Amino acid sequence: MADVERDVLNVDWLPAFADRERREISREQNIELPGPLDMVVIGIAGLASVALVMLGLWKFVELVA
């Protein structure tokens, strides 16, 4: 119990947590942003998915009507 009290009073463990959090933040800032080509691919994929949904709805309406 005396060891725990000594560690808490000395606060030796607090800088280790601060260093770990600082490393995580700097690692997150090094993430690369998507380029223009990536955005074009994402946009085309989004339009294709919307087109498939609309085709499915059209065929469903044809089937029901």
PDB file of C-alpha atoms in Angstrom:
ATOM      1  CA  MET A   1       0.000   0.000   0.000  1.00  0.00           C
ATOM      2  CA  ALA A   2       2.895   2.337   0.712  1.00  0.00           C
ATOM      3  CA  ASP A   3       4.168   1.832  -2.846  1.00  0.00           C
ATOM      4  CA  VAL A   4       0.850   2.942  -4.285  1.00  0.00           C
ATOM      5  CA  GLU A   5       0.754   6.001  -2.069  1.00  0.00           C
ATOM      6  CA  ARG A   6       4.325   6.883  -3.040  1.00  0.00           C
ATOM      7  CA  ASP A   7       3.533   6.510  -6.758  1.00  0.00           C
ATOM      8  CA  VAL A   8       0.419   8.637  -6.459  1.00  0.00           C
ATOM      9  CA  LEU A   9       2.221  11.308  -4.491  1.00  0.00           C
ATOM     10  CA  ASN A  10       5.204  11.387  -6.863  1.00  0.00           C
ATOM     11  CA  VAL A  11       2.957  11.293  -9.950  1.00  0.00           C
ATOM     12  CA  ASP A  12       5.557   9.396 -11.974  1.00  0.00           C
ATOM     13  CA  TRP A  13       2.936   7.849 -14.232  1.00  0.00           C
ATOM     14  CA  LEU A  14       1.253  11.079 -15.455  1.00  0.00           C
ATOM     15  CA  PRO A  15       3.910  12.096 -18.033  1.00  0.00           C
ATOM     16  CA  ALA A  16       3.683   8.645 -19.617  1.00  0.00           C
ATOM     17  CA  PHE A  17      -0.035   9.155 -20.306  1.00  0.00           C
ATOM     18  CA  ALA A  18       0.613  12.649 -21.677  1.00  0.00           C
ATOM     19  CA  ASP A  19       3.351  11.362 -24.006  1.00  0.00           C
ATOM     20  CA  ARG A  20       1.119   8.565 -25.283  1.00  0.00           C
ATOM     21  CA  GLU A  21      -1.726  10.977 -26.037  1.00  0.00           C
ATOM     22  CA  ARG A  22       0.654  13.397 -27.759  1.00  0.00           C
ATOM     23  CA  ARG A  23       1.964  10.565 -29.967  1.00  0.00           C
ATOM     24  CA  GLU A  24      -1.585   9.534 -30.905  1.00  0.00           C
ATOM     25  CA  ILE A  25      -2.510  13.100 -31.850  1.00  0.00           C
ATOM     26  CA  SER A  26       0.595  13.550 -34.006  1.00  0.00           C
ATOM     27  CA  ARG A  27      -0.056  10.202 -35.689  1.00  0.00           C
ATOM     28  CA  GLU A  28      -3.612  11.315 -36.529  1.00  0.00           C
ATOM     29  CA  GLN A  29      -2.331  14.547 -38.057  1.00  0.00           C
ATOM     30  CA  ASN A  30      -0.046  12.620 -40.415  1.00  0.00           C
ATOM     31  CA  ILE A  31      -3.030  11.007 -42.168  1.00  0.00           C
ATOM     32  CA  GLU A  32      -3.066  11.835 -45.849  1.00  0.00           C
ATOM     33  CA  LEU A  33      -6.073  13.706 -47.245  1.00  0.00           C
ATOM     34  CA  PRO A  34      -7.853  12.220 -50.279  1.00  0.00           C
ATOM     35  CA  GLY A  35      -6.762  13.597 -53.627  1.00  0.00           C
ATOM     36  CA  PRO A  36      -8.924  14.829 -56.506  1.00  0.00           C
ATOM     37  CA  LEU A  37      -8.879  11.443 -58.242  1.00  0.00           C
ATOM     38  CA  ASP A  38     -10.086   9.737 -55.068  1.00  0.00           C
ATOM     39  CA  MET A  39     -12.956  12.210 -54.824  1.00  0.00           C
ATOM     40  CA  VAL A  40     -13.915  11.548 -58.470  1.00  0.00           C
ATOM     41  CA  VAL A  41     -13.974   7.797 -57.854  1.00  0.00           C
ATOM     42  CA  ILE A  42     -16.120   8.261 -54.741  1.00  0.00           C
ATOM     43  CA  GLY A  43     -18.497  10.550 -56.653  1.00  0.00           C
ATOM     44  CA  ILE A  44     -18.875   8.097 -59.532  1.00  0.00           C
ATOM     45  CA  ALA A  45     -19.509   5.233 -57.118  1.00  0.00           C
ATOM     46  CA  GLY A  46     -22.150   7.311 -55.331  1.00  0.00           C
ATOM     47  CA  LEU A  47     -23.905   8.141 -58.598  1.00  0.00           C
ATOM     48  CA  ALA A  48     -23.808   4.481 -59.654  1.00  0.00           C
ATOM     49  CA  SER A  49     -25.382   3.390 -56.380  1.00  0.00           C
ATOM     50  CA  VAL A  50     -28.142   5.996 -56.730  1.00  0.00           C
ATOM     51  CA  ALA A  51     -28.772   4.814 -60.307  1.00  0.00           C
ATOM     52  CA  LEU A  52     -29.097   1.206 -59.121  1.00  0.00           C
ATOM     53  CA  VAL A  53     -31.567   2.194 -56.411  1.00  0.00           C
ATOM     54  CA  MET A  54     -33.651   4.180 -58.893  1.00  0.00           C
ATOM     55  CA  LEU A  55     -33.632   1.250 -61.337  1.00  0.00           C
ATOM     56  CA  GLY A  56     -34.775  -1.069 -58.569  1.00  0.00           C
ATOM     57  CA  LEU A  57     -37.593   1.287 -57.588  1.00  0.00           C
ATOM     58  CA  TRP A  58     -38.668   1.641 -61.226  1.00  0.00           C
ATOM     59  CA  LYS A  59     -38.780  -2.126 -61.698  1.00  0.00           C
ATOM     60  CA  PHE A  60     -40.698  -2.537 -58.427  1.00  0.00           C
ATOM     61  CA  VAL A  61     -43.293   0.006 -59.547  1.00  0.00           C
ATOM     62  CA  GLU A  62     -43.540  -1.790 -62.914  1.00  0.00           C
ATOM     63  CA  LEU A  63     -44.083  -5.098 -61.134  1.00  0.00           C
ATOM     64  CA  VAL A  64     -46.762  -3.748 -58.800  1.00  0.00           C
ATOM     65  CA  ALA A  65     -48.619  -1.673 -61.421  1.00  0.00           C
TER      66      ALA A  65
END
